[in-house]
Coordinates of C-alpha atoms in Angstrom, one line a residue:
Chain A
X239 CA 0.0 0.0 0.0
X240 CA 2.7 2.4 1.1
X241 CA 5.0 1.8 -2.0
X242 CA 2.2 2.1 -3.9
X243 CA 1.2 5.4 -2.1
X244 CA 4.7 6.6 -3.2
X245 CA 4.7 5.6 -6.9
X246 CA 1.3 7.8 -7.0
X247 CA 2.6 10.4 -5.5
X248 CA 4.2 12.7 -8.1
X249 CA 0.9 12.0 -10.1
X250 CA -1.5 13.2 -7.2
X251 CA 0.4 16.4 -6.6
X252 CA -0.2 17.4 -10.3
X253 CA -3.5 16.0 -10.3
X254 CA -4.6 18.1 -7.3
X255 CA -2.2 21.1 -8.6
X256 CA -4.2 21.2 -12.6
X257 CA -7.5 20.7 -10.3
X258 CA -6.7 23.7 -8.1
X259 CA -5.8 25.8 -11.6
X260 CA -8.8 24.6 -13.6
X261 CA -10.9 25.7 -10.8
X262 CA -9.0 29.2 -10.4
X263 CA -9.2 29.8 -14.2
X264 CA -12.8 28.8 -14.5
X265 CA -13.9 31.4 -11.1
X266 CA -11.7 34.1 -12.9
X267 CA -13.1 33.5 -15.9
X268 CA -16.9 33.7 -14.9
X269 CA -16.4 36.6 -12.6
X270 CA -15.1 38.2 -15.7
X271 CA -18.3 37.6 -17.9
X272 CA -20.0 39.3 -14.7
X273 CA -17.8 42.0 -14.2
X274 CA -17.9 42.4 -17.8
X275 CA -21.4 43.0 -18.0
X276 CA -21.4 45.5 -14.7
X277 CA -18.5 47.7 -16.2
X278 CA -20.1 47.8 -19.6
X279 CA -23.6 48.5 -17.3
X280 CA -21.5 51.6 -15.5
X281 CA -19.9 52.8 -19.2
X282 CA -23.6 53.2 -20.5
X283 CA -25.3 54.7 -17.7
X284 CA -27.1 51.2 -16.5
X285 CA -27.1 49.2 -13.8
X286 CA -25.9 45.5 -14.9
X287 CA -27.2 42.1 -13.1
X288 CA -28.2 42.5 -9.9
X289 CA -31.0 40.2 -9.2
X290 CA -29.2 37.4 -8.4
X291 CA -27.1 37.2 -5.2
X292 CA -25.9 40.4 -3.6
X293 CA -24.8 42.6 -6.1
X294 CA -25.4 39.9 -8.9
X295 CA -22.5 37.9 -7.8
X296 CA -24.1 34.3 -8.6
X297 CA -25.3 35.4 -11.8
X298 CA -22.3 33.5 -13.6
X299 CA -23.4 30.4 -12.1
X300 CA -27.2 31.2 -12.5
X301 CA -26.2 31.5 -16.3
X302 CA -24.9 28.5 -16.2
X303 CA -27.6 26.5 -14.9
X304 CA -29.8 27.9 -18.2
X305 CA -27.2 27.1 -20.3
X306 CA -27.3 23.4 -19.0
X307 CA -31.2 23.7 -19.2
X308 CA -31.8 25.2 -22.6
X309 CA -32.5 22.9 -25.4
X310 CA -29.6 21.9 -27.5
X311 CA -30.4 22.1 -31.1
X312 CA -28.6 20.7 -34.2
X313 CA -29.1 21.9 -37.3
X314 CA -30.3 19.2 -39.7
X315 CA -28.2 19.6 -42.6
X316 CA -25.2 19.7 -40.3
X317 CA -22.4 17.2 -40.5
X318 CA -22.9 16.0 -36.7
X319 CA -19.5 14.6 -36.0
X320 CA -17.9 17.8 -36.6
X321 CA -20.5 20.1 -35.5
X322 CA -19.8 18.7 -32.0
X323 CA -16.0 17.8 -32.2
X324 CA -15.3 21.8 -32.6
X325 CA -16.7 23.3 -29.8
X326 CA -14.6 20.8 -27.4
X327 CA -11.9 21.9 -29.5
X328 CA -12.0 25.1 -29.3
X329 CA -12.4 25.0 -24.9
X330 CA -9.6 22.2 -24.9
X331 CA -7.1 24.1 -26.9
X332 CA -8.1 27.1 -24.2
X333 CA -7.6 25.8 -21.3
X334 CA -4.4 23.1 -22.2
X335 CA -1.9 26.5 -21.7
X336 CA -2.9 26.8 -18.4
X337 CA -0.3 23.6 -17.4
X338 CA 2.6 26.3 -17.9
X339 CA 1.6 29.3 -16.3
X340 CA 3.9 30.4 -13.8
X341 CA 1.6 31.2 -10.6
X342 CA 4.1 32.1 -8.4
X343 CA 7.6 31.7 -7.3
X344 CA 8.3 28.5 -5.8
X345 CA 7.9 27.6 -2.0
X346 CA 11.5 26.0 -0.6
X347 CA 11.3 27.2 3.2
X348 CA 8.8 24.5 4.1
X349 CA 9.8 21.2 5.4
X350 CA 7.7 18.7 3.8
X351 CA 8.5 15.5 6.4
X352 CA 5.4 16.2 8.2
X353 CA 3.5 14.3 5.7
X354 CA 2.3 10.8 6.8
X355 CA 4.5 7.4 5.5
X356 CA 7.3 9.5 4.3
X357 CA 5.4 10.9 1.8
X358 CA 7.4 13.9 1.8
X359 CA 11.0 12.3 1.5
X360 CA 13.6 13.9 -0.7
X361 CA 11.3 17.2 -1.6
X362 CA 12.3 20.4 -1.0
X363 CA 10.7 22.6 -3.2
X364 CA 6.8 23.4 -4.4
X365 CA 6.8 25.0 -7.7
X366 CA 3.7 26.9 -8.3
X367 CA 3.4 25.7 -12.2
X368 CA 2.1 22.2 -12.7
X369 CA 4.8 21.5 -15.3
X370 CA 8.3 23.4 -16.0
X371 CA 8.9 22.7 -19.9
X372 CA 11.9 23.9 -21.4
X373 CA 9.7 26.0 -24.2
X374 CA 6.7 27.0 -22.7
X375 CA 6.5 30.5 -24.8
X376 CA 6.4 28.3 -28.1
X377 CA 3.9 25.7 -25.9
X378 CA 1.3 28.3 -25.4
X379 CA 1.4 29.6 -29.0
X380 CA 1.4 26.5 -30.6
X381 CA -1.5 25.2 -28.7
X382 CA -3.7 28.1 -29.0
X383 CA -3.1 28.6 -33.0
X384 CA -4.9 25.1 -32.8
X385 CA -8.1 26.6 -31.1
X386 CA -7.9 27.7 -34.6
X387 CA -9.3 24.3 -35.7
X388 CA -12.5 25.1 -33.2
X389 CA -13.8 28.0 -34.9
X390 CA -12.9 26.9 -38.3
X391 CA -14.8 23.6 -38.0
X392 CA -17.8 25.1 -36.1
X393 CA -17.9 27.4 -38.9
X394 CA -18.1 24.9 -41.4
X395 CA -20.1 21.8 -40.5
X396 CA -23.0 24.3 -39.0
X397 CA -24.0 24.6 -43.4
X398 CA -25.0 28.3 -42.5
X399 CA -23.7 30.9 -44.9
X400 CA -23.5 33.2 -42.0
X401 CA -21.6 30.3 -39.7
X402 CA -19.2 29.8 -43.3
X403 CA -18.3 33.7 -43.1
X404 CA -17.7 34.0 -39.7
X405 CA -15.6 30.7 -39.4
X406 CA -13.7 32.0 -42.4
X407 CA -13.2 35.8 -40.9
X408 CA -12.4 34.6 -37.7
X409 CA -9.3 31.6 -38.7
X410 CA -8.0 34.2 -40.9
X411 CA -7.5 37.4 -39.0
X412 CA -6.5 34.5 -36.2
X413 CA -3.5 33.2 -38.7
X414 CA -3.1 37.1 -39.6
X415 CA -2.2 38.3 -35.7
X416 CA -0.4 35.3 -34.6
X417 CA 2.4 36.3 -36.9
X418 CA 3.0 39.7 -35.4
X419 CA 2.3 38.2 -32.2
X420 CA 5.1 35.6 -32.1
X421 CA 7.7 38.1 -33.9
X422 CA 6.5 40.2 -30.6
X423 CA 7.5 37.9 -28.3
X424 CA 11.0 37.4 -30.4
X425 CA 12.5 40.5 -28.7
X426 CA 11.3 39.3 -24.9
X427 CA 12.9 35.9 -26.0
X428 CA 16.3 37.3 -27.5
X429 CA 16.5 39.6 -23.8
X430 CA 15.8 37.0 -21.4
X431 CA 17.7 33.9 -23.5
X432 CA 15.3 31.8 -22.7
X433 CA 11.6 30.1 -23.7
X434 CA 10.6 28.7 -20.4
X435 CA 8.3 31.1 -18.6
X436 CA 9.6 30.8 -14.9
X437 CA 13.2 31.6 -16.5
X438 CA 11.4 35.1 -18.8
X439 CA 11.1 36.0 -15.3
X440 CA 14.2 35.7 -13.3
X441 CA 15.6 37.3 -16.4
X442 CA 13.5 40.0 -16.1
X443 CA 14.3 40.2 -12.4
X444 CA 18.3 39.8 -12.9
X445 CA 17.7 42.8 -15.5
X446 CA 18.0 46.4 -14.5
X447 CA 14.9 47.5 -15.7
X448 CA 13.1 44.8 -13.6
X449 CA 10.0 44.6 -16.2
X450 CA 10.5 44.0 -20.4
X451 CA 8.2 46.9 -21.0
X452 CA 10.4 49.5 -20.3
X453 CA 13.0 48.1 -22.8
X454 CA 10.6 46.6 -24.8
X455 CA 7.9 49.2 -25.4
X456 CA 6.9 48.7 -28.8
X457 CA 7.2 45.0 -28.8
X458 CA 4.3 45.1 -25.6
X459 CA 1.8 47.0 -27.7
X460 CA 1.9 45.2 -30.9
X461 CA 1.7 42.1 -28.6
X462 CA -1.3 43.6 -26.6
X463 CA -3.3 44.7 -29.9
X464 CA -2.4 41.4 -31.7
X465 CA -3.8 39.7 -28.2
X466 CA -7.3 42.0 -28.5
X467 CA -7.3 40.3 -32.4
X468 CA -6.6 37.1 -31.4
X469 CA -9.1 36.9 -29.2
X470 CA -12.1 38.3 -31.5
X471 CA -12.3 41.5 -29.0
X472 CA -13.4 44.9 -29.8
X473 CA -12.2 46.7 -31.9
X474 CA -11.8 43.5 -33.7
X475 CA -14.9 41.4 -33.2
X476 CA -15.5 41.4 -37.0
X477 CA -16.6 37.4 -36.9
X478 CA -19.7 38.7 -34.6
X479 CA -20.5 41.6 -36.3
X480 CA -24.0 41.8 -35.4
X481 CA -25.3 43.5 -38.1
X482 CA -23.1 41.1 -40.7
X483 CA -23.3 37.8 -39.8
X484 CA -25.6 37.2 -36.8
X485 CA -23.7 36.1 -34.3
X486 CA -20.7 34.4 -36.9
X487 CA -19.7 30.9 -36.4
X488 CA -21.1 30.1 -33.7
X489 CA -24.4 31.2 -34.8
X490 CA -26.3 27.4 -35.3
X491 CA -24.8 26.9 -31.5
X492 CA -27.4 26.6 -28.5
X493 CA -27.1 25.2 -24.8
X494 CA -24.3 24.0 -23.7
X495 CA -22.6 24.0 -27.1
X496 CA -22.6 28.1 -27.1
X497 CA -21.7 28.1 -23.5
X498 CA -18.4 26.1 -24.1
X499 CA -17.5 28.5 -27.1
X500 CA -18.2 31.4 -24.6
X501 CA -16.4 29.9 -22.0
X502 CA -13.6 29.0 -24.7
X503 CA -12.9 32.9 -25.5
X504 CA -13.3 34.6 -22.1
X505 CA -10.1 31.2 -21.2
X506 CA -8.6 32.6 -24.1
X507 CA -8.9 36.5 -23.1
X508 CA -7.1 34.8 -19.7
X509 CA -4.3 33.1 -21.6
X510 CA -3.2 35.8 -23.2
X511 CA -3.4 38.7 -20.3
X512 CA -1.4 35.7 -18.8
X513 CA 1.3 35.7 -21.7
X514 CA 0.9 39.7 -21.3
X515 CA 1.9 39.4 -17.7
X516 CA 5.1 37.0 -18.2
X517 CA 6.6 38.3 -21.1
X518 CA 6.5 42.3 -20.3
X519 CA 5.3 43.0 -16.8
X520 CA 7.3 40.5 -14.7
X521 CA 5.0 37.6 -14.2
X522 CA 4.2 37.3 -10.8
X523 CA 7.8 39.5 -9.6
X524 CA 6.5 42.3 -7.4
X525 CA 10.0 45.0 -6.9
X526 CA 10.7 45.2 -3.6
X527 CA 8.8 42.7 -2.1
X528 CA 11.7 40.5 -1.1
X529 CA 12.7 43.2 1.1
X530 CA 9.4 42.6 3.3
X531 CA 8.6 38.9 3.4
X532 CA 11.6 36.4 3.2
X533 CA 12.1 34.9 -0.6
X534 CA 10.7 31.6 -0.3
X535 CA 8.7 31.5 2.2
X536 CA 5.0 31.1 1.8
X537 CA 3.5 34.9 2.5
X538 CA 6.0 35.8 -0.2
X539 CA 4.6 33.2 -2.8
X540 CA 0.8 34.4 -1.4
X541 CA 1.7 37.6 -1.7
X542 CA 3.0 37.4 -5.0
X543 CA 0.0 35.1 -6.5
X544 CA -2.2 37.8 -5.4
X545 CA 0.3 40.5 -8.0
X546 CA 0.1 38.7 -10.4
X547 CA -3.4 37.6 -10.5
X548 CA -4.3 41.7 -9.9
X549 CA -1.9 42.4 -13.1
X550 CA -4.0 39.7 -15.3
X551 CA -7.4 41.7 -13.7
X552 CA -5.8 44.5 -14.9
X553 CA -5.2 43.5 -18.5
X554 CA -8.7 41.7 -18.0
X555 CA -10.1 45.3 -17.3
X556 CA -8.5 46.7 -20.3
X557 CA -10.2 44.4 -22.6
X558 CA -13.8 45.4 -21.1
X559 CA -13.2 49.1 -21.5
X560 CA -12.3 49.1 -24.7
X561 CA -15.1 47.2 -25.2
X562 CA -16.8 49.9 -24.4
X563 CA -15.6 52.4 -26.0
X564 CA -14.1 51.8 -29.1
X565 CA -16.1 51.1 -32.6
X566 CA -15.3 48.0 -35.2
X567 CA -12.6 48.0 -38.0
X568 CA -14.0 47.4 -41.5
X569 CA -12.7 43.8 -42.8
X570 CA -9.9 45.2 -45.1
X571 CA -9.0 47.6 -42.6
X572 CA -8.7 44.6 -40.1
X573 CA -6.1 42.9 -43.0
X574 CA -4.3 45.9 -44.0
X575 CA -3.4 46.8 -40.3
X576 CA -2.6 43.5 -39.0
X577 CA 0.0 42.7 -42.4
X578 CA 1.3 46.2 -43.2
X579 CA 1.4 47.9 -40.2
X580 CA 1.6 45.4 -37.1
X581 CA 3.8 43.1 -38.7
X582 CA 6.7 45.2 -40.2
X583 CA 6.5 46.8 -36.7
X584 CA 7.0 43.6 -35.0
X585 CA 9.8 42.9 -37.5
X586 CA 11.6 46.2 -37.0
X587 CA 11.8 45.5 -33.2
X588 CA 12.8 42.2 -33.5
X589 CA 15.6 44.2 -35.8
X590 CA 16.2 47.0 -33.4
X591 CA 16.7 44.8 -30.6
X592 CA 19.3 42.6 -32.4
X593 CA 21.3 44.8 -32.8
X594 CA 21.4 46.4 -29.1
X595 CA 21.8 43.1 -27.7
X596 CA 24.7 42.2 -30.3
X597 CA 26.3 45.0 -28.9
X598 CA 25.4 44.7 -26.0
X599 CA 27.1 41.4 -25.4
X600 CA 30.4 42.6 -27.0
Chain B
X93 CA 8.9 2.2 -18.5
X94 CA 5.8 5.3 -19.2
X95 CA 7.9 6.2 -22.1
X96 CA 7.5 3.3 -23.7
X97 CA 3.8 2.9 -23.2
X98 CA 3.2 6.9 -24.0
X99 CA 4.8 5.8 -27.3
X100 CA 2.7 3.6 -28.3
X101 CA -0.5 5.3 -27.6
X102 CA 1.2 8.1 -29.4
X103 CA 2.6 5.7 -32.4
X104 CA -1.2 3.9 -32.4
X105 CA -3.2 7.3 -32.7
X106 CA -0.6 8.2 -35.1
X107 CA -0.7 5.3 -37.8
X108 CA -4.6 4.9 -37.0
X109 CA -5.1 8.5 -38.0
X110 CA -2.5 8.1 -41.0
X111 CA -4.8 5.6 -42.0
X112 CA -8.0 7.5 -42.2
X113 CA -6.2 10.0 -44.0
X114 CA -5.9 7.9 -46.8
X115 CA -9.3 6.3 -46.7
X116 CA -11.9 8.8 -45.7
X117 CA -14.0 10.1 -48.8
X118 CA -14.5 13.4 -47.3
X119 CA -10.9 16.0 -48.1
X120 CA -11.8 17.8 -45.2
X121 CA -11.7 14.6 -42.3
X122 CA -8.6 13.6 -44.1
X123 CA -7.3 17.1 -43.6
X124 CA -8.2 16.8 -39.6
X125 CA -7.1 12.7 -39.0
X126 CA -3.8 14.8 -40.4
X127 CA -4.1 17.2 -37.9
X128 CA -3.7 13.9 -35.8
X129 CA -1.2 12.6 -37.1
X130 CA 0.8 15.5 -36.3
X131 CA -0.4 16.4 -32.6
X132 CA 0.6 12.6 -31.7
X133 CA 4.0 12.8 -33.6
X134 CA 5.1 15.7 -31.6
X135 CA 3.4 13.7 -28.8
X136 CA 6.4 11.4 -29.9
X137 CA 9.2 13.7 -29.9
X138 CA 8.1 15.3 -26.5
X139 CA 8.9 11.6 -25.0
X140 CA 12.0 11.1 -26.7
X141 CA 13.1 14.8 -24.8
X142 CA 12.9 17.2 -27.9
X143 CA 10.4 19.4 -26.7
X144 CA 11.6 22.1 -28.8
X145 CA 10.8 20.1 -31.8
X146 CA 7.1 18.7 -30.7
X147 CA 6.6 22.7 -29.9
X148 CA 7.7 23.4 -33.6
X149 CA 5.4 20.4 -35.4
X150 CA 2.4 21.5 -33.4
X151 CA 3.0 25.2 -34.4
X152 CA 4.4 24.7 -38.2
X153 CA 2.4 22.1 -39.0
X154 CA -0.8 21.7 -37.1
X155 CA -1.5 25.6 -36.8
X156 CA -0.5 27.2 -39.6
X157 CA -0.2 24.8 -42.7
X158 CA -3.1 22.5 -41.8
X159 CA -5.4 25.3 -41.4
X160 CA -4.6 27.0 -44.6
X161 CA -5.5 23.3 -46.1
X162 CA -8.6 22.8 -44.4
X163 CA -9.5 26.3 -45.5
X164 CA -9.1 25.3 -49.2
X165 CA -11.2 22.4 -48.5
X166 CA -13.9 24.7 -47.0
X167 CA -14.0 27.3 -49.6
X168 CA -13.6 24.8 -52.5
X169 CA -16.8 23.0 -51.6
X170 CA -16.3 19.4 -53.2
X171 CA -19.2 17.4 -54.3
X172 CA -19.9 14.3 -52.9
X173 CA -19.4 12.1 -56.2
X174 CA -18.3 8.7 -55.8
X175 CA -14.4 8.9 -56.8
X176 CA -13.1 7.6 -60.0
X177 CA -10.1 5.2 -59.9
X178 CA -8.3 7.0 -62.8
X179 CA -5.0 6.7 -60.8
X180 CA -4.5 2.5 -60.5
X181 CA -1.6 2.5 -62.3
X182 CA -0.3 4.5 -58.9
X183 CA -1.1 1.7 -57.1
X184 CA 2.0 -0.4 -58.1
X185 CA 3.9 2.2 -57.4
X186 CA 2.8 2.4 -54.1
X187 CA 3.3 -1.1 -53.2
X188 CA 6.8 -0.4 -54.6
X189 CA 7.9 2.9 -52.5
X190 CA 6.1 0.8 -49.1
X191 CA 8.6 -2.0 -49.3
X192 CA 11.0 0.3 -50.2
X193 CA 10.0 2.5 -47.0
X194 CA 9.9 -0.8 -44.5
X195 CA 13.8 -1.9 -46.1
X196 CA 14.9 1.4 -44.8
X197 CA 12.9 1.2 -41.1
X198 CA 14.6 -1.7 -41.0
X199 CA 18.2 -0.8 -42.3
X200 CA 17.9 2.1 -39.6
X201 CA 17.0 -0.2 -36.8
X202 CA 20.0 -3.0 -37.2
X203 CA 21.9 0.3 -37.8
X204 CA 20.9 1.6 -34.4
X205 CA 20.9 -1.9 -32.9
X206 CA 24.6 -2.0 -33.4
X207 CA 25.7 1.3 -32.1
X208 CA 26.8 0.6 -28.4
X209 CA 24.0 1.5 -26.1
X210 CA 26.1 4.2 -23.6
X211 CA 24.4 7.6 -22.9
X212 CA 26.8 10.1 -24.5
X213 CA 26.5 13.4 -22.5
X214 CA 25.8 15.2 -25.8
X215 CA 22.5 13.5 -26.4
X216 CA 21.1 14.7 -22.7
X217 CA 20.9 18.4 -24.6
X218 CA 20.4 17.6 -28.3
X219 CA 17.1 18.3 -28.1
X220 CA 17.1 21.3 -26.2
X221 CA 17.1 24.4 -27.7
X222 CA 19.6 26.2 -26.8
X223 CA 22.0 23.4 -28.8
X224 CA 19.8 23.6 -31.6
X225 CA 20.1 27.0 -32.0
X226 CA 23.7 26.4 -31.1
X227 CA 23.7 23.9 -34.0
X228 CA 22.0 25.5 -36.8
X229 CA 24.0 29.3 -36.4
X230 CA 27.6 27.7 -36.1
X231 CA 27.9 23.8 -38.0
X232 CA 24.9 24.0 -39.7
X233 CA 25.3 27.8 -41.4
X234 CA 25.1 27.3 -44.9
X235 CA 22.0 24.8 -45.5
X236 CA 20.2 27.2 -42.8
X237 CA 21.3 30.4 -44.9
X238 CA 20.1 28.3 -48.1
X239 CA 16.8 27.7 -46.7
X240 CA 16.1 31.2 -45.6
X241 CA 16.8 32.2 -49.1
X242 CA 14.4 29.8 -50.4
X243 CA 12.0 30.9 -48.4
X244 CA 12.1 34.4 -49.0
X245 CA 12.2 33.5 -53.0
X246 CA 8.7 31.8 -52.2
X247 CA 7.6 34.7 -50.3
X248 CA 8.7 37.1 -52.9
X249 CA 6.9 34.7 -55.7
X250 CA 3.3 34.8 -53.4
X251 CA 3.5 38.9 -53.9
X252 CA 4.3 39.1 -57.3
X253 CA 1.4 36.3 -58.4
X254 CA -1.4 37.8 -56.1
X255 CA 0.0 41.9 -57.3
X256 CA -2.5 44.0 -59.0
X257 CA -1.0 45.5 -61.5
X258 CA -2.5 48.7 -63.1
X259 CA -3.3 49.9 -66.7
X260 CA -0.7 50.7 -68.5
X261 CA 1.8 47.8 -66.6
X262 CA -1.7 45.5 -67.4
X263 CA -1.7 46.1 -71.3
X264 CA 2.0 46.1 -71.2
X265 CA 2.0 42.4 -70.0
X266 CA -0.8 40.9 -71.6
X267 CA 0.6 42.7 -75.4
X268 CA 4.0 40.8 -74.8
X269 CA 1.9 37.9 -74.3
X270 CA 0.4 38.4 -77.4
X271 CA 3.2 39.2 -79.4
X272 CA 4.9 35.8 -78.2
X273 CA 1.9 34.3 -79.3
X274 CA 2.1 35.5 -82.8
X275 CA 5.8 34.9 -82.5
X276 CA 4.7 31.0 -81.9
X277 CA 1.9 31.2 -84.3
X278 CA 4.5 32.7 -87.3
X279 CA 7.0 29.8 -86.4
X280 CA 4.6 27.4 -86.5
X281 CA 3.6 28.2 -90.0

């Protein structure tokens, strides 16, 4: 039983460890939806929910409970297999990042021998990221340029024409912004030497600006508006323009089906205020803070959770404002900007920062 | 021990899903069992520690070219006719390039087989990146200069087929065409 016990081990901390993030994610993410629909209440002169809970805060979960309920409908003409392979697609490929994300600094003061049977033998340090891969930056872009798939596929076996056009808007401004995305993230890479996310930022801490933004200004905003496109946000929303295409691919959704789409963009809004957070703002480093709690210890790892998680509801909050206040792009606008603006600028600092860290290094 | 087993759930997903590549009727399942076969090869190279590479496939391959194929499929619309078997002759051929395939599996494995099994401390990093990156910008220069040439001839090919041209540059072009035409058409005679 005991040896057992111990073979399991390893397995049950990083089952309870992606348990503990999956739940996380999925509170952040539905008190996003609410605050969402409050700030956009307060930008328009309304209210919001408030009917449910105090202050509407079980209004996420009271959503959910009519998603379950409503009926699910499938469009005859649909080609079923597909139709409901994309929307579990499109949440898996979400939520799989999530097993890099650095949460916080590692906890090595703790002792874990207290645990019963010797459980604890031979560890000495808690990582807060349920697994450390070498190239986590190319991890999380790979695996969310498959969500691709989700959209695309829902698009397509739906046999709308509205579905078609969205699907097709939405994968292609999605293949557009990825590529001045990653050239974004080049500069981050070529300054901290590295691709895992834990080591972006002990660069950034061993560096003198302490944060990438500073030295890497223009790379962060072609990053953020590429993240805002990748996402289908405002001012880029273009495969739900209303008015257009319904409500674009996912238009012949319902139920549960819709929900998991829904749920799959607000993860994806996540994911990349995430990225945002690692590569330019210093992950989960708060300056100054080792000066207060002891490095290590657990207040310091609480303490920095709780930074990190308020810069992510900061980058969260940015996405909901301009929701609110900025109008669509036209189609070809979308293109033009995205291939001959964002992506020579991306380019150009990937340039520019060659050659200061080739000389630099000298 | 979990290596081998992970590799053959990742080896099994991959040859089933090479399989229904080749025999569904519909382009655009075949396009997405590909899609498979590429998430479990890079399944594959994550267990035999080349994460960099299994990154890479997932990113090239599965998110980028795959979806500009299944796009084509999408937008192309194909009929659901029953297909014609104009191409048996490739059949033989087929056969041919398969044994040809399985001589060389087998080649590599004896060849492996004989190399004496001893964990070289160069092989603990070869998949990492920092030794490929190592690799390609110091031993490997020239075939990695050579590719980025090619590539940017394809890039520069893309934007000169998809250019508008205007008027004058229009009539310009399709006049030589003519006159080469009538050049053909005179020398024919």
């Amino acid at each position: 039983m005991e040896s057992v016990l111990k073979t399991a081990f390893p397995f049950i901390v990083v089952a309870v460890g992606i348990g503990a993030a999956f739940g996380g994610v999925m509170m952040i993410v539905a008190y996003t939806v609410l605050a969402e629909r409050k700030v956009l209440g307060w930008i328009q002169g309304r209210i919001g929910p408030n009917r449910a809970g105090p202050w509407g805060l079980f209004q996420p979960f009271a959503d959910l409970l009519k998603f379950i309920f409503k009926e699910d409908l499938t469009p005859d003409k649909s080609t079923k297999v597909v139709y409901f392979l994309a929307p579990l697609v499109a949440l898996t490929c979400a939520l799989m990042p999530m097993v890099v994300y650095p949460f916080g600094p590692a906890i090595t003061t703790v002792d874990w021998s207290f645990l019963p049977w010797g459980l604890g033998e031979g560890y000495h340090v808690l990582p807060l990221t349920i697994g450390q891969i070498d190239v986590g930056v190319l991890f999380v872009l790979g695996i969310t340029s498959v969500g691709v798939y989700g959209i695309a596929l829902a698009g397509w076996s739906s046999n709308s024409k509205y579905s078609l056009m969205g699907g097709l808007r939405s994968s292609a401004q999605m293949i557009s912004y990825e590529l001045a995305m990653g050239a974004s993230v080049i500069g981050v890479v070529m300054l901290a030497g590295t691709l895992d996310l834990n080591g972006i930022i002990f660069a950034q801490i061993r560096s003198p600006f302490k944060w990438f933004i500073i030295p890497q200004v223009i790379g962060f905003f072609v990053f953020l508006i590429s993240a805002f496109a990748e996402t289908n946000r405002v001012p880029f929303d273009l495969p739900e323009a209303e008015t257009e295409l319904v409500a674009g691919f996912h238009t012949e959704y319902s139920a549960l089906k819709f929900a998991l789409f829904f749920m799959a963009e607000y993860v994806n809004m996540f994911t990349v205020s995430v990225m945002c957070t690692v590569l330019f703002l210093g992950g989960w480093y708060i300056p100054g803070l080792g000066h207060i709690f002891e490095p290590g210890s657990i207040p310091y790892a609480v303490a920095s959770m709780v930074g990190f998680v308020a810069k992510i509801c900061a980058f969260l909050f940015l996405y909901i404002w301009v929701r609110g206040t900025l109008p669509r792009f036209r189609f070809d606008q979308l293109m033009n900007f995205g291939w001959k603006f964002l992506l020579p600028v991306a380019l150009g600092n990937v340039l520019l920062t060659i050659i200061v860290v080739f000389f630099l290094n000298r | 021990m979990a290596t081998t087993v992970l590799f053959f759930i990742f080896a099994g997903i991959a040859i089933a899903c090479a399989v229904s590549t080749v025999y569904q009727r519909n382009p655009l399942y075949s396009a997405i069992s590909l899609v498979g076969v590429f998430l479990s090869l890079s399944g594959i190279y994550v267990t035999l520690a080349a994460p960099f590479i299994a990154a890479v496939q997932v990113l090239i391959y599965a998110g980028a070219i795959m979806v500009l194929v299944v796009f084509v499929i999408m937008l192309l619309n194909f009929d659901d006719e029953p297909g014609r078997n104009r191409l048996k002759y490739l059949y033989v051929m087929g056969i041919g390039l398969g044994v040809l395939l399985l001589g060389q599996t087998f080649y590599i494995y004896s060849a492996v087989m004989r190399v004496p099994n001893v964990a070289i401390e160069q092989t603990k990093t070869a998949g990492k990146t920092l030794s490929i990156g190592q690799g390609m910008y110091t031993e490997y220069l020239l075939p990695v200069e050579i590719v980025g040439i090619m590539l940017l001839m394809a890039i520069i090919g893309a934007v000169i087929l998809v250019r508008r041209l205007n008027q004058p540059q229009l009539e310009l072009v399709v006049e030589n065409e003519l006159e080469d035409e009538r050049l053909e058409e005179g020398m024919l005679n």
